Amino acid sequence: MKVELDLERLEDMLDMWRKSVDLQVPMMDDFKIRMMQNRRQILENLVQTATGWNLMLNCMHAPDDTALLHEMKSKVSSFVTWAAGEIDALDAIG
């Protein structure tokens, strides 16, 4: 089976998730409050999802561009590290 992975779309999702958790995208004040109140749960869900993506990416190979796939694996791993670090930061203040 061959599938095509839209790496740009995946990268856009990671970027949007990070920006939304950091309240860097326009949103209503009520939604910002909910994002802040639920920051830990949101981050935990993102860690779980991105970890699943890492597992999926590790099952793939790119016969024509291994560097591009390796770069995406690195970006997803960095995202997991960032989100887990944010959870650690919450633990440190709470």
Coordinates of C-alpha atoms in Angstrom, one line a residue:
M1 CA 0.0 0.0 0.0
K2 CA 1.2 3.5 -0.8
V3 CA -0.1 6.6 0.8
E4 CA 0.9 10.2 0.4
L5 CA 1.5 12.3 3.5
D6 CA 0.8 16.0 3.2
L7 CA 3.8 17.2 5.3
E8 CA 2.9 20.8 4.9
R9 CA -0.6 20.2 6.4
L10 CA 0.9 18.2 9.3
E11 CA 3.4 21.0 9.9
D12 CA 0.6 23.6 9.8
M13 CA -1.4 21.6 12.4
L14 CA 1.5 21.5 14.7
D15 CA 2.0 25.2 14.4
M16 CA -1.6 26.0 14.9
W17 CA -1.9 23.8 17.9
R18 CA 1.1 25.5 19.5
K19 CA -0.1 29.0 18.7
S20 CA -3.6 28.2 20.0
V21 CA -2.4 26.8 23.3
D22 CA -0.1 29.9 23.7
L23 CA -3.1 32.1 22.9
Q24 CA -1.4 33.5 19.8
V25 CA -4.4 33.2 17.5
P26 CA -7.4 35.4 17.5
M27 CA -10.2 34.0 19.7
M28 CA -13.0 35.3 21.9
D29 CA -12.2 36.1 25.5
D30 CA -14.4 33.3 26.8
F31 CA -12.6 30.8 24.7
K32 CA -9.2 32.2 26.0
I33 CA -10.4 31.6 29.5
R34 CA -11.4 28.0 28.7
M35 CA -8.0 27.4 27.0
M36 CA -6.2 28.7 30.1
Q37 CA -8.4 26.7 32.5
N38 CA -7.9 23.5 30.5
R39 CA -4.3 24.0 29.4
R40 CA -3.0 20.9 31.1
Q41 CA -5.6 18.6 29.6
I42 CA -5.1 20.2 26.1
L43 CA -1.4 19.7 26.4
E44 CA -1.8 16.1 27.5
N45 CA -4.0 15.4 24.6
L46 CA -1.5 17.0 22.2
V47 CA 1.3 15.0 23.6
Q48 CA -0.7 11.8 23.1
T49 CA -1.7 12.7 19.6
A50 CA 1.8 13.8 18.5
T51 CA 3.3 10.7 20.1
G52 CA 0.9 8.7 17.9
W53 CA 2.0 10.6 14.9
N54 CA 5.6 9.8 15.8
L55 CA 4.7 6.1 15.9
M56 CA 3.1 6.4 12.5
L57 CA 6.0 8.3 11.0
N58 CA 8.4 5.7 12.3
C59 CA 6.5 3.0 10.4
M60 CA 7.0 4.9 7.1
H61 CA 9.9 5.1 4.7
A62 CA 10.5 7.6 1.9
P63 CA 12.1 6.0 -1.1
D64 CA 12.7 9.3 -2.8
D65 CA 13.3 11.8 0.0
T66 CA 14.4 10.4 3.3
A67 CA 15.7 13.8 4.5
L68 CA 12.2 15.3 4.3
L69 CA 10.6 12.5 6.3
H70 CA 13.4 12.7 8.8
E71 CA 12.9 16.4 9.2
M72 CA 9.1 15.9 9.8
K73 CA 9.9 13.2 12.4
S74 CA 12.2 15.7 14.1
K75 CA 9.5 18.4 14.0
V76 CA 6.9 16.1 15.6
S77 CA 9.4 15.0 18.2
S78 CA 10.2 18.6 19.0
F79 CA 6.5 19.4 19.4
V80 CA 6.1 16.5 21.9
T81 CA 9.1 17.8 23.8
W82 CA 7.7 21.3 23.8
A83 CA 4.2 20.2 25.0
A84 CA 5.6 17.9 27.7
G85 CA 7.8 20.8 28.8
E86 CA 4.8 23.0 29.1
I87 CA 3.1 20.4 31.3
D88 CA 6.3 20.3 33.5
A89 CA 6.1 24.1 33.7
L90 CA 2.5 23.9 35.0
D91 CA 3.7 21.3 37.6
A92 CA 6.4 23.6 38.8
I93 CA 4.0 26.5 39.5
G94 CA 1.1 24.4 40.8

